[in-house]
Amino acid sequence: MVELQQPKFVYMGGKLRLWEDAKLHVGCEALTRGLNVYEGIKGYWQSDGRFGIVMLRRHYERLRRSARLLYIPCEWTYQEYESATLELITQLVQPDRDMWARTTLFVVEGHWGEGTVADLVITAYHQDKQPPQAINLGVSTWRRSVDVALPARIKTGTNYQVGRLARIEGRARGCQDMVLLNQWGRVAETTGACILMVRDGVVYTPPATEGALESITLDVVEALANSMGIPFVRRPIDRTELLIADEMALCGTLAELPLVKSFEGQPMSESALILEALQTRLLNAVRGIDPHPAIELSLLPAPGVFKCREAAGSALSVPS
Ligand code: PMP
């Protein structure tokens, strides 16, 4: 057994470096998809000129649940989490651009789970105010991992390895996202969002026990559907049901509610009246154009207070 040590040199980036200089950036893929739990959160400019972050407390609660399931200590209270997120976004936000932030609890110490120490790292990226584009969707040959291996309920970067494989597979087939089936061969979710299907006027989505993340946006969309008189049912979905669905869309914080324009290479019907109506209702609700009680916002101070400065090296597109 090799004990944990800190030898003088490490080989990295093509040369030997001092142990303390061998560093990876917190935004790099190896760390992003590594031992951590995280939340992707969304902030929108509101119709009254304020900037609001959507469902922040729900994200904090899910972060804590994920951390608990992976034995990662979370020392941050909700107030600390909220004020750190608001502080960063206040510094970065720009007029007319929304933001997507990633709040990640990284494991920085603790060999095989002994004496685990975590640090909260928050990064935030600009996003243009475009409604989501309709996508081509396929079914991946990769599967959602099972609850007794790497539970889908835990929002950890590690869980996204399979999504990475599925996206690589999907790109080769011209698909922007892919459905992951569960161990029973039924629909779980896509690589970064839940799935909505319409059959005979009813919106269906699989329950989390089918291998989907416990989605916050899904709860919001369900509440919107209820207010609009659209039947919304959570039940297992067979793969073949997606092939004969009347309408399909993804559902998630970053994805929002993009319609599916083709599935497994076959075009979907041009009219997706129900999901289009839900998409419009969702976007109007999160922007405060048509508020809904299901949506809680954490508001930044008035726009005049912002310094509105661009962070050096900030991303042009939003990584998920
Ligand atoms: N499933 C996966 C795999 C996701 O990454 C996401 C995005 N967080 C979702 C579902 C949707 O969850 P939420 O609505 O909470 O963003």
Coordinates of C-alpha atoms and ligand atoms in Angstrom, one line a residue, residues 38 59 62 144 155 160 189-194 213-218 251-253, ligand 1:
Y38 CA -23.0 20.4 -8.4
H59 CA -30.9 23.8 -6.0
R62 CA -30.6 19.1 -4.0
R144 CA -28.2 5.2 -17.4
K155 CA -26.0 15.2 -9.3
Y160 CA -22.0 12.6 -16.6
E189 CA -33.8 10.9 -19.5
T190 CA -31.3 12.6 -21.8
T191 CA -27.7 13.4 -21.1
G192 CA -28.6 16.8 -19.5
A193 CA -32.3 17.1 -19.2
C194 CA -35.5 15.2 -18.5
L213 CA -32.5 13.2 -12.0
E214 CA -35.1 14.7 -9.6
S215 CA -35.6 17.7 -11.9
I216 CA -36.5 21.1 -10.5
T217 CA -37.7 22.4 -13.9
L218 CA -40.0 19.4 -14.3
C251 CA -36.9 19.8 -19.9
G252 CA -34.1 21.2 -17.6
T253 CA -32.6 24.4 -16.2
Ligands
PMP1 N1 -31.3 15.2 -16.0 C1 -30.0 15.5 -16.1 C2 -29.0 14.4 -16.4 C3 -29.6 16.9 -16.0 O1 -28.2 17.1 -16.1 C4 -30.5 17.9 -15.7 C5 -30.0 19.3 -15.6 N2 -29.7 19.6 -14.3 C6 -31.8 17.5 -15.6 C7 -32.2 16.2 -15.8 C8 -32.9 18.6 -15.3 O2 -32.8 19.0 -14.0 P1 -33.2 20.5 -13.6 O3 -34.5 20.7 -14.1 O4 -33.2 20.4 -12.1 O5 -32.2 21.3 -14.2

